Coordinates of C-alpha atoms in Angstrom, one line a residue:
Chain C
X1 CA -119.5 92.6 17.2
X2 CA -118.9 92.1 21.0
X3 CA -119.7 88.4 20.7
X4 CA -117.4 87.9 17.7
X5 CA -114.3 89.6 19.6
X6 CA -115.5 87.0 22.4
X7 CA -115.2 83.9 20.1
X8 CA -111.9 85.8 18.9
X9 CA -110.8 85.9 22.4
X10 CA -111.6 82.3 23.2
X11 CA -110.1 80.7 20.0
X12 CA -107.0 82.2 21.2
X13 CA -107.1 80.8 24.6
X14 CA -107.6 77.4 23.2
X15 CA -104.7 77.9 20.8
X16 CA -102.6 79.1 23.3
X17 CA -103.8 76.3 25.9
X18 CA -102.8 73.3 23.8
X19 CA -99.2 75.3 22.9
X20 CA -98.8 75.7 26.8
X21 CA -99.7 71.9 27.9
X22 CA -97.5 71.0 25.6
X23 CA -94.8 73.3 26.7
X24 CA -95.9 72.1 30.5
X25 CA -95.1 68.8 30.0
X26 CA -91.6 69.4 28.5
X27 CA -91.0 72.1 31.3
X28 CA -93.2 71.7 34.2
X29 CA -93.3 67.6 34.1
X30 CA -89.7 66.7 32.4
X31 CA -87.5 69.1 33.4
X32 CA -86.5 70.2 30.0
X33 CA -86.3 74.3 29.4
X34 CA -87.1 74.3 25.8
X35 CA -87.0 77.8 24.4
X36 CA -87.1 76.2 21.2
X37 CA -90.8 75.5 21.6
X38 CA -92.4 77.9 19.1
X39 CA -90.4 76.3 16.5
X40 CA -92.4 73.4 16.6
X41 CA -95.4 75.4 16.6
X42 CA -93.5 76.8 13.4
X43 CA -93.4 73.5 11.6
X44 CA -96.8 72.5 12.6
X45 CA -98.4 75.4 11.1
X46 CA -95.9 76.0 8.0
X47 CA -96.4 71.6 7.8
X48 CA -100.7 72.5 7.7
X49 CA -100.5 75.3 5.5
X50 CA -98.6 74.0 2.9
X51 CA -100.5 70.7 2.4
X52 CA -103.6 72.6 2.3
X53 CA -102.6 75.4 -0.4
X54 CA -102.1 71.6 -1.9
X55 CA -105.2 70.2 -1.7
X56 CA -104.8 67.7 0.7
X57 CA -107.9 67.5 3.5
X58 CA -107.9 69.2 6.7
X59 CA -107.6 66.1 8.8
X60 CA -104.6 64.8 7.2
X61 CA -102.7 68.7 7.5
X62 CA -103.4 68.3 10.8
X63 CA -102.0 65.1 11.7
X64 CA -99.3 65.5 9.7
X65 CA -98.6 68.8 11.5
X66 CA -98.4 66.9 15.0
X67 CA -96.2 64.2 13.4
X68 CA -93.8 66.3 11.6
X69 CA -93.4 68.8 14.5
X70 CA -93.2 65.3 17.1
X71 CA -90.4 64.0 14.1
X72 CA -88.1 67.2 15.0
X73 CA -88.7 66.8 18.8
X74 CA -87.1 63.6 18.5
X75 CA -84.6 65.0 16.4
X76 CA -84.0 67.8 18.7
X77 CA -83.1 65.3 22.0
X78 CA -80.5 64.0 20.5
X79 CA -78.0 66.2 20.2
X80 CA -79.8 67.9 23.2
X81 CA -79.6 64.6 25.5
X82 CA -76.7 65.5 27.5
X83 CA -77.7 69.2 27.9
X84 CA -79.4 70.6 31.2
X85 CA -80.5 73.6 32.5
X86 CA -79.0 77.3 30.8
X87 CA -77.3 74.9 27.9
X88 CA -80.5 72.9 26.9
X89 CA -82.3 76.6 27.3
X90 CA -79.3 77.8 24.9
X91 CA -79.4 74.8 22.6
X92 CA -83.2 75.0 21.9
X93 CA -83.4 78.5 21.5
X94 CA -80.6 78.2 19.0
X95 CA -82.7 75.7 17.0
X96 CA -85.9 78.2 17.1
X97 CA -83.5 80.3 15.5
X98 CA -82.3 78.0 13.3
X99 CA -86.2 77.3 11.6
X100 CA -86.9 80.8 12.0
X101 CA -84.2 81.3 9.7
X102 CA -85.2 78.4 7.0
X103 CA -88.8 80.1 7.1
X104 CA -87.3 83.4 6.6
X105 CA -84.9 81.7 3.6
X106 CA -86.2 79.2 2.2
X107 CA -88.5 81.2 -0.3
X108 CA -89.2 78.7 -2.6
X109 CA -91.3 76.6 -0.2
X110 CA -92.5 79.4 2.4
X111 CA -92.1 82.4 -0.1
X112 CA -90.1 83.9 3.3
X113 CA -91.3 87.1 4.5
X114 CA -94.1 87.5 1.8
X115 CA -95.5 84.5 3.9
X116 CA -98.4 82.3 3.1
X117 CA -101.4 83.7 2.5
X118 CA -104.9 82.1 2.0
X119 CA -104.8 78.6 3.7
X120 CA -108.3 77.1 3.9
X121 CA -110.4 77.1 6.4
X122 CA -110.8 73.7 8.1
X123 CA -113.5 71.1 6.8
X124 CA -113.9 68.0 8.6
X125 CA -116.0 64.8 7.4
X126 CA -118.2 67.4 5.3
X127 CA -118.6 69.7 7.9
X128 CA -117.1 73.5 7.5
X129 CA -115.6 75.6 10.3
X130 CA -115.4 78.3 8.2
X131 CA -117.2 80.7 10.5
X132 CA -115.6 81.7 13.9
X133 CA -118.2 80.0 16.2
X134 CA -117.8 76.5 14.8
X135 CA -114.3 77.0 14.5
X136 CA -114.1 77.6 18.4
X137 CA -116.3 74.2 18.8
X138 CA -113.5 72.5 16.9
X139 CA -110.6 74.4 19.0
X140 CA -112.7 73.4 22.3
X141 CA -112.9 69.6 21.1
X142 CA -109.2 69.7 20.1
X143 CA -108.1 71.7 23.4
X144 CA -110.3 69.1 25.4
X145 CA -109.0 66.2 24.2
X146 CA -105.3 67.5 24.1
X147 CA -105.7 68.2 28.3
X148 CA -106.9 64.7 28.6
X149 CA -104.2 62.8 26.9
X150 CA -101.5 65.1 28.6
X151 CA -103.3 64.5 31.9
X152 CA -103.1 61.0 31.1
X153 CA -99.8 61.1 30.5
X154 CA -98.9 62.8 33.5
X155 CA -100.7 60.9 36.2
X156 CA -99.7 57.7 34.5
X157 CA -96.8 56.0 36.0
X158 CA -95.0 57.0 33.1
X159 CA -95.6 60.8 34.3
X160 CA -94.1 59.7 37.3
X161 CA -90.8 58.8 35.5
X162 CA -91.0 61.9 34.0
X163 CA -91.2 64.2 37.0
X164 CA -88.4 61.5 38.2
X165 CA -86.2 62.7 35.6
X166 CA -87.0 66.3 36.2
X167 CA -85.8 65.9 40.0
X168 CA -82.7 64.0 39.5
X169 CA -82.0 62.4 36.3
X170 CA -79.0 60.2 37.7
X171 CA -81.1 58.6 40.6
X172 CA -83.6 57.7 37.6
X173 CA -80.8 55.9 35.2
X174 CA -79.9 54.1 38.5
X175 CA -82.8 52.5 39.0
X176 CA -82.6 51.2 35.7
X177 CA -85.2 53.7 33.5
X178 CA -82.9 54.9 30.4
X179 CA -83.8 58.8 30.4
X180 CA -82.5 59.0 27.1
X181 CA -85.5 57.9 25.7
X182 CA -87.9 59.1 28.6
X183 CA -86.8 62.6 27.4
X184 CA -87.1 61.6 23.4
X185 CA -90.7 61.1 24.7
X186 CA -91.4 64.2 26.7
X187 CA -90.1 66.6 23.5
X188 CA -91.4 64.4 20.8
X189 CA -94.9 64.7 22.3
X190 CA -94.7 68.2 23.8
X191 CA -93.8 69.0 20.0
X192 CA -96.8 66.9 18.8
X193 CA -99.0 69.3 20.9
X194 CA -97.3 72.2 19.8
X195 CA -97.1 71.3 16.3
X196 CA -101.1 70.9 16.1
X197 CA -101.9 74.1 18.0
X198 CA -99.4 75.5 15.0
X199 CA -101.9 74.0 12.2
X200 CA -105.2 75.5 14.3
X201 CA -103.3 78.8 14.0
X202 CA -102.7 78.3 10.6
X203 CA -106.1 77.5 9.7
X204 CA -107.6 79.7 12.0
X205 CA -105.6 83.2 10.8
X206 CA -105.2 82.0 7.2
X207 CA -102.3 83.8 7.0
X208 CA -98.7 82.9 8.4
X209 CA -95.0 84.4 7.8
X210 CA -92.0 83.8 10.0
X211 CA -92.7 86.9 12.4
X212 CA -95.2 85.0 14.2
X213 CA -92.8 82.0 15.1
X214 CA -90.0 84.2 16.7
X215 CA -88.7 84.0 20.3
X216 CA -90.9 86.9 21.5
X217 CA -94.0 84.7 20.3
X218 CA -92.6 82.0 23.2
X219 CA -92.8 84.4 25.9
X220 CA -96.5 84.7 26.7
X221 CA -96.5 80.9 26.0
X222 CA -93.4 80.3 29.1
X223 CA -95.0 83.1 31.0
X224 CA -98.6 80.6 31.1
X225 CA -96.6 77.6 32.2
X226 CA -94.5 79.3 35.1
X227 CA -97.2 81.7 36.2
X228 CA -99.7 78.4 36.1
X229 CA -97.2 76.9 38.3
X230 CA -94.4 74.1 37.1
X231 CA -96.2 70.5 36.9
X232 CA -99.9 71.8 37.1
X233 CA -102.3 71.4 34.6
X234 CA -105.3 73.0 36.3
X235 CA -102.7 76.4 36.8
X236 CA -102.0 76.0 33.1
X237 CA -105.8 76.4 32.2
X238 CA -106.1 79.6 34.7
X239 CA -102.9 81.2 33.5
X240 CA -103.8 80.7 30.0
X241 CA -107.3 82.6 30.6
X242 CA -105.8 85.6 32.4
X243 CA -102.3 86.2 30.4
X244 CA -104.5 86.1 27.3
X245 CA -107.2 88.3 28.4
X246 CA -105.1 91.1 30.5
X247 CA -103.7 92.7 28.2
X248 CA -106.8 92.9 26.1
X249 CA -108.3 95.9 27.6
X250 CA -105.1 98.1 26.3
X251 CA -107.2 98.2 22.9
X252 CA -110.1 99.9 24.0
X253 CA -107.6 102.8 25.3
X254 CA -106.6 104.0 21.9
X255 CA -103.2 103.5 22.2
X256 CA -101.8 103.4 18.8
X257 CA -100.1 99.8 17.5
X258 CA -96.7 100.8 18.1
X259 CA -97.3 100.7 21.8
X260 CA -99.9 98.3 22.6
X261 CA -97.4 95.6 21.8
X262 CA -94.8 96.4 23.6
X263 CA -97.4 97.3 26.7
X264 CA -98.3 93.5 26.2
X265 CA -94.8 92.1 26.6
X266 CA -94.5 94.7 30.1
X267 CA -97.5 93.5 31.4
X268 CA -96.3 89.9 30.9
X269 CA -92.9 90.7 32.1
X270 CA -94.1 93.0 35.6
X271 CA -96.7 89.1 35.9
X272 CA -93.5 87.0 36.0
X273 CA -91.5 89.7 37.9
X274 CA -94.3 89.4 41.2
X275 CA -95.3 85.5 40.8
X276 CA -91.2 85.3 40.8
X277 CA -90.7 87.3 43.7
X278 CA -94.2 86.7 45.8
X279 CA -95.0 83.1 44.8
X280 CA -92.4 81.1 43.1
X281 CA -94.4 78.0 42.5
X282 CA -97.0 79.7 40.5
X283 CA -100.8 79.6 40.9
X284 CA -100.7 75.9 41.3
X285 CA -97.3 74.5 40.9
X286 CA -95.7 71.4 42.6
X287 CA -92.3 72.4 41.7
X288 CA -90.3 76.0 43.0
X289 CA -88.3 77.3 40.1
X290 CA -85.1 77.3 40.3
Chain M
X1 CA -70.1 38.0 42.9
X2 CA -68.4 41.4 42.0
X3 CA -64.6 41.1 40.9
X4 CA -62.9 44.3 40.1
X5 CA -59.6 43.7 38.6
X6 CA -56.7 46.5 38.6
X7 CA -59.5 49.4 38.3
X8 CA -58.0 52.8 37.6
X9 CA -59.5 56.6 37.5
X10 CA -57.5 59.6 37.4
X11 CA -59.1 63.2 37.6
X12 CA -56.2 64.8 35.5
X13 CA -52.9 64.1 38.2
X14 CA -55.0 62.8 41.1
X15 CA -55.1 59.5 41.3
X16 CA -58.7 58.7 42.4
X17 CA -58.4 54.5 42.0
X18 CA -55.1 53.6 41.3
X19 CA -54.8 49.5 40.1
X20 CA -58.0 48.6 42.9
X21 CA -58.4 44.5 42.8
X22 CA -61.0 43.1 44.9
X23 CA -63.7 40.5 45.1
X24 CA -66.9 40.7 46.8
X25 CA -68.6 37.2 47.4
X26 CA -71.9 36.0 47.7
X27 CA -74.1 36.5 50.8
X28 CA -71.5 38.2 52.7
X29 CA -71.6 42.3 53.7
X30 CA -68.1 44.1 52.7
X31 CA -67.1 46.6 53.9
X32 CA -64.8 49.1 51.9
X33 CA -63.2 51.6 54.4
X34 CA -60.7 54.0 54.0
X35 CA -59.7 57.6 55.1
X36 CA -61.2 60.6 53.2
X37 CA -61.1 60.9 49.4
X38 CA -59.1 57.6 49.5
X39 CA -61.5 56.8 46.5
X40 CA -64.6 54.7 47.8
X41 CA -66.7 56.9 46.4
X42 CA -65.0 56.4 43.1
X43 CA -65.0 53.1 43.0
X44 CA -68.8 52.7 43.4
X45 CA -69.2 55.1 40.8
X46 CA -66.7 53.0 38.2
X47 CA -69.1 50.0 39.3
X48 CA -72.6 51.6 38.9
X49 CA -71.2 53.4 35.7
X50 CA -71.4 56.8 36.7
X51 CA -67.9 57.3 35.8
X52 CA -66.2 55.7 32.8
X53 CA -63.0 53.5 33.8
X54 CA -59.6 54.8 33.0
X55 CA -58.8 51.0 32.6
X56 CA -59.1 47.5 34.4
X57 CA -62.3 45.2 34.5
X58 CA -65.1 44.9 36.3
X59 CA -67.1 40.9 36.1
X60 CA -70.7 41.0 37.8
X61 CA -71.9 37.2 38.2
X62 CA -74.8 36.2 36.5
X63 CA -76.0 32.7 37.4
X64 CA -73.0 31.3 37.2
X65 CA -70.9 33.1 34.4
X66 CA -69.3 36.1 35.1
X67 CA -70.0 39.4 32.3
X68 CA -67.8 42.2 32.2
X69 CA -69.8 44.8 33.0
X70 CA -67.1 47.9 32.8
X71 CA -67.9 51.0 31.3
X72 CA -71.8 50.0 30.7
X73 CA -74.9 52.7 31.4
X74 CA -76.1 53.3 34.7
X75 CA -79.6 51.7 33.8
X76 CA -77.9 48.6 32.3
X77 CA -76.1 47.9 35.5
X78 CA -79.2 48.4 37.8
X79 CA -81.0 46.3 35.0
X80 CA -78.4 43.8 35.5
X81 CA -79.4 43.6 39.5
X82 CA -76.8 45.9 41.0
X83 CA -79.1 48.5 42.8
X84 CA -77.1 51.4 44.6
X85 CA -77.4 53.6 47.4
X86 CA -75.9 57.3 47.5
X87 CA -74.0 59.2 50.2
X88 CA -76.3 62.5 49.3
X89 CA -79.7 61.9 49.3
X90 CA -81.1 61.2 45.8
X91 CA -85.0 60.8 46.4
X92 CA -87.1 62.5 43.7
X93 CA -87.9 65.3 46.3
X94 CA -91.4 66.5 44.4
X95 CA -92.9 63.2 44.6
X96 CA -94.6 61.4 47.4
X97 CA -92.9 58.9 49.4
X98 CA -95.1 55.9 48.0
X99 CA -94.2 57.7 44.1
X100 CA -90.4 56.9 44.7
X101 CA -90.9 53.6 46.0
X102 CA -93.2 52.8 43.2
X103 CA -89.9 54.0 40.8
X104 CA -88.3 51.6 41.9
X105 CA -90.4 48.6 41.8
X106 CA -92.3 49.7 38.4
X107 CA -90.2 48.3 35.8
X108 CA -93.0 49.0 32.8
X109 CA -93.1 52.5 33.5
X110 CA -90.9 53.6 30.9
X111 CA -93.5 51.7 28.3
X112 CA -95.3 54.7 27.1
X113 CA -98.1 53.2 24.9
X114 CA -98.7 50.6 27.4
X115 CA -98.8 54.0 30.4
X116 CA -101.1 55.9 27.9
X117 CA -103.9 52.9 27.1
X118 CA -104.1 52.3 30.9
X119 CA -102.2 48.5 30.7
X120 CA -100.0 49.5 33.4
X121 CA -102.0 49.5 36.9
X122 CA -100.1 49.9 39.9
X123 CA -101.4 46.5 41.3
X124 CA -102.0 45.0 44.9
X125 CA -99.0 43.6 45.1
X126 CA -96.9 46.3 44.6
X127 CA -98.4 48.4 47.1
X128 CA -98.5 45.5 49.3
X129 CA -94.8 45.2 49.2
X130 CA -94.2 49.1 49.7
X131 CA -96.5 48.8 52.8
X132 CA -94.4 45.8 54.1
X133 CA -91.0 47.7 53.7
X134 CA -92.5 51.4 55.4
X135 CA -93.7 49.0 58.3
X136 CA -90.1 47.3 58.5
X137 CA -88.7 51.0 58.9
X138 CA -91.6 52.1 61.2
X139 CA -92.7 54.9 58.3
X140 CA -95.8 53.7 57.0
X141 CA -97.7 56.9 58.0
X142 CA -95.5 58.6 55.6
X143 CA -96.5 56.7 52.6
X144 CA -98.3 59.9 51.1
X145 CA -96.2 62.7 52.5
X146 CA -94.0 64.6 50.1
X147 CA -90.0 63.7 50.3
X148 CA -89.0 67.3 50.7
X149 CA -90.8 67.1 53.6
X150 CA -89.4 64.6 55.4
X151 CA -86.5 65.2 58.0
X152 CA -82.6 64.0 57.0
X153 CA -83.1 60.9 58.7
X154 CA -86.5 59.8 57.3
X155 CA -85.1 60.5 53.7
X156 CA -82.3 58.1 54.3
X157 CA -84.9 55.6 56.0
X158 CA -86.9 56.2 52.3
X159 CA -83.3 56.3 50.1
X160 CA -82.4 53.2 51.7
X161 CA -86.1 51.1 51.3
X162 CA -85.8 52.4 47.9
X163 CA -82.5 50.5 47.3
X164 CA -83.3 47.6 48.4
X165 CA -86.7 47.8 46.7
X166 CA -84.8 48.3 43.1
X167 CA -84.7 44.7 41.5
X168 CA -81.4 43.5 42.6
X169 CA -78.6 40.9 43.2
X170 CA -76.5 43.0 44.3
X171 CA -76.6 45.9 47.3
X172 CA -74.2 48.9 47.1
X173 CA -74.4 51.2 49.8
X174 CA -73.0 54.4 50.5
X175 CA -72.6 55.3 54.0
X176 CA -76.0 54.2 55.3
X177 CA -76.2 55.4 58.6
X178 CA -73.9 58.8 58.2
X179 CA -75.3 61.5 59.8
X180 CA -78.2 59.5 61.3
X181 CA -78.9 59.9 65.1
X182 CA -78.6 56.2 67.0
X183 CA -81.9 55.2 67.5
X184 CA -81.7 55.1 63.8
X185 CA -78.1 53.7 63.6
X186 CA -79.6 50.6 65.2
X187 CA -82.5 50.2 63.0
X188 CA -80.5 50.4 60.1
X189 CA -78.2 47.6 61.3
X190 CA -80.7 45.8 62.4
X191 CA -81.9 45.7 58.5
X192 CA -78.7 45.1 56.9
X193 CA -78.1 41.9 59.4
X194 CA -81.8 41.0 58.2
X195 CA -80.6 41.1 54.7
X196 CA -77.9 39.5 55.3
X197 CA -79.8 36.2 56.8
X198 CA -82.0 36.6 53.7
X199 CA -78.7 35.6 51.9
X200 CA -77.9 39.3 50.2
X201 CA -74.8 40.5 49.1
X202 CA -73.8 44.1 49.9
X203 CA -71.0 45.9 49.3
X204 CA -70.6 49.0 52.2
X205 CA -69.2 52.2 52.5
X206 CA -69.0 53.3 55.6
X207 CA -66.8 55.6 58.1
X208 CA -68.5 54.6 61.6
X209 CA -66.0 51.8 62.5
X210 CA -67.9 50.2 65.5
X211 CA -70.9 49.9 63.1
X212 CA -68.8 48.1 60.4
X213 CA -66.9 45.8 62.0
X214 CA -70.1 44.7 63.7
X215 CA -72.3 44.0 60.3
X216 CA -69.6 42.6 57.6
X217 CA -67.8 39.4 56.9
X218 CA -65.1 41.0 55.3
X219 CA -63.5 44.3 55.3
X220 CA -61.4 45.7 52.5
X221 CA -59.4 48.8 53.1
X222 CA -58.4 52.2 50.9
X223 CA -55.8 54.4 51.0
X224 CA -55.0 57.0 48.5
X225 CA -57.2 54.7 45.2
X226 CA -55.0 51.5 46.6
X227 CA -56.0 48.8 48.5
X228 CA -54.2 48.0 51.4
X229 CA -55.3 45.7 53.5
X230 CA -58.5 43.1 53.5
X231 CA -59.3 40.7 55.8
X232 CA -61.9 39.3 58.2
X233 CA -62.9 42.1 60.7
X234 CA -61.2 41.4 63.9
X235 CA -57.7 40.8 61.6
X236 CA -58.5 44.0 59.8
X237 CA -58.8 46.3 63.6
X238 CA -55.3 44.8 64.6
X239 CA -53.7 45.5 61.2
X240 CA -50.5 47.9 61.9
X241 CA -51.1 48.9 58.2
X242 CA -54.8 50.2 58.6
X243 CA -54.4 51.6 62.2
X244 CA -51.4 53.6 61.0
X245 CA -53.1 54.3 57.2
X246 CA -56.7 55.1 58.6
X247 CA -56.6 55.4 62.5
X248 CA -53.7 57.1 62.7
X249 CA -52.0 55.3 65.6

């Protein structure tokens, strides 16, 4: 029983690991305050599900998931391009909104509220992850090689035009880099990210509706990238662990429902409130927030 | 080398350039002076692209044709070999000194494919040539500190090495030795004359007078997005027009 709530716990932290890299290089690395985040995550597991209540094999879902989710990233930057700060914040949380809403309406594909129920567990090359164990083996794989390729990225000297364009984006377009595109990048790949971790959600819970990709969803998510520190990866991996498991202990106190979840979003909000106040780069971070 | 041909900018009823004509030519340092918000600042922006032009022209030379270059994106500009140097310091202030200099040299960067497989190794050469230009400025112990850590005057040294690193034909620079202490003053001009016998061509903003007249060929003066005077130095310090415009005598 313990040990299953343990592979529970750890699923989660891998899910929520490859959503937070992914938000860490949009926020952290580029510069770019995406609030809009979950709804990639959105399309990514909305994308999985409804290919596989089709049929269609796990590996292709899942690719299709990142590609889709990536797709609107790139869509996103460009009416986004010229934002910064408060107004990109603004802008993306608007478009969160905005596929909340088509979720939430669009009945015919997503049956709304009634959401979508029974999505297959994963099988890969003839191998089942039905149970939670082996499903936390393909999380770990998934997790692991996510953190490579975004640490890749990052230490790359493209990462370095990144965090270029995070520190002054004019000084970067004057020496010649067009961070136009060096943005499209940075969302279309931070949505990637996010858009798989949606389809391992999917898969995982085998049950999705819209009130798992609203705005209050992105806030243990932002929480992990600011409390890891801005531009750290190895903060990101330690502030995923402990926002995920802190508040876990509030179920053994037998608070009802109704109050553990709200208890959850305090503890995460009095977290930010003291890293704010008593250490503003984070665990880790390279970057002060501003 | 760089012809600017009746350039305008107004900021709603001030006239920040006002019909600005001027020619920079090769291998010479000129130097555009002018009193306070007399619309230097402006002008380099119209050039680099920052700012959109109200109207007029701007011709960069490349080889030996001219291309109108007004109105174009920042990155095309630099791309075309016009590399610029800012009043404010514009280092990326989270990276290491050796990480901006590398920005500016690194012109596959932006390649993400090629960053991701591992194609794009910072090689010898590079660092090689961002060693040679820390010695030239005395900071090569510096090459791993953070820029926010540096002092005003080492960030300038850094902003200034990082210019002249970008790819270029062309130098603009924006008050170069403003608020630097002497020692530094001297080293600075010492590099700009080096340029200069390199055969460079620099256009100069600058307010310290004894520092201008001593490092350009040819001074052109502002006043109020006008230019009023240009000549060779020692015609430009006995100009009634300029003493009375920007001297005030």
């Amino acid at each position: 029983m313990i040990s299953g709530y343990f592979i529970h716990l750890l699923i989660l932290i891998g899910i929520y690991f490859i959503l937070a890299i992914s938000l860490q290089l949009a926020v952290g690395f580029a510069g770019l305050l995406n609030l809009g985040h979950i709804a990639f995550f959105c399309i990514g597991a909305y994308t999985s599900a409804l290919l596989a209540l089709n049929n269609f094999p796990f590996w292709l879902c899942f690719l299709l998931a990142g590609i889709v989710a990536m797709l609107f990233g790139f869509l996103l930057s460009i009416p986004t391009s010229k934002l910064k700060g408060d107004y990109l914040a603004l802008a993306t949380m608007g478009f969160s909104f905005v596929i909340y809403a088509v979720a939430l309406n669009w009945t015919s594909l997503t049956r709304g509220p009634l959401g979508l129920p029974g999505i297959p567990k994963p099988t890969l090359f003839g191998i089942s992850f039905s149970d939670n164990f082996s499903f936390l083996i393909l999380i770990a794989i998934i997790a692991l090689i996510s953190y490579l390729i975004v640490k890749k990225i990052t230490t790359s000297p493209f990462g370095k035009v990144l965090e270029a364009v995070r520190d002054d984006e004019l000084a970067t377009k004057v020496l010649g880099k067009n961070t136009f595109k060096i943005k499209t990048y940075a969302l279309g790949i931070s949505a990637f990210f996010a858009g798989i971790a949606g389809s391992l959600y999917a898969h995982y819970i085998t049950f999705i509706d819209p009130s798992s990709f609203t705005l209050l969803q992105l806030i243990p998510v932002l929480c992990i990238v600011i409390i890891g520190g801005l531009a750290s990866l190895k903060g990101t991996i330690l502030a995923t662990i402990i926002l995920v498991l802190l508040p876990e202990p509030l179920r053994f106190i037998g608070f009802p429902s109704s109050i553990v979840g709200p208890a959850r979003q305090m503890i995460y909000a009095l977290i930010l409130l003291l890293i704010l106040l008593y250490k503003p780069k984070g665990f880790y971070g390279k970057v002060e927030l501003e | 080398m760089l012809k600017c041909v009746n350039l305008k900018k107004y900021f709603g009823g001030i006239k920040a350039v006002d019909g600005c004509s001027f020619e920079v030519k090769e291998n010479t340092i000129t130097a555009l002076i002018g009193p306070n918000g007399s619309g230097k600042t402006t002008i380099f922006n119209l050039i680099s692209g920052i700012l959109k032009t109200d109207s007029g022209k701007i011709y960069f030379k490349i080889n030996s044709d001219y291309l109108e270059i007004t109105n174009l994106a920042p990155e095309k500009i630099s791309n075309l070999g016009i590399s610029r140097l800012f009043q404010q310091s514009r280092l990326f202030s989270n990276l290491t000194v050796k990480e901006n200099l590398l920005l500016a040299l690194d012109n596959e960067d932006t390649k993400f494919w090629k960053n991701l497989l591992g194609f794009n190794k910072i090689n010898k050469e590079k660092e090689e040539k961002i060693k040679e230009m820390l010695n030239l400025v005395g900071m090569e112990k510096f090459e791993d500190k953070l820029v926010r850590e540096l002092s005003y005057g080492q960030k300038r040294l850094i902003e200034l090495v990082r210019t002249i690193l970008n790819p270029h034909k062309f130098l603009m620079l924006d008050e170069p030795v403003a608020g630097v202490n002497p020692k530094l003053r001297e080293k600075i001009e010492e590099i700009l004359l080096k340029l200069k016998n390199q055969g460079e061509t620099i256009l100069l903003i600058e307010h310290d007078m004894n520092f201008t007249l001593k490092v350009s060929d040819w001074v052109i003066v502002m006043e109020k997005g006008k230019v009023i005077a240009e000549g060779k130095p020692e015609e430009i310090k006995t100009n009634p027009k300029v003493l009375d415009a920007y001297l005030g005598e």
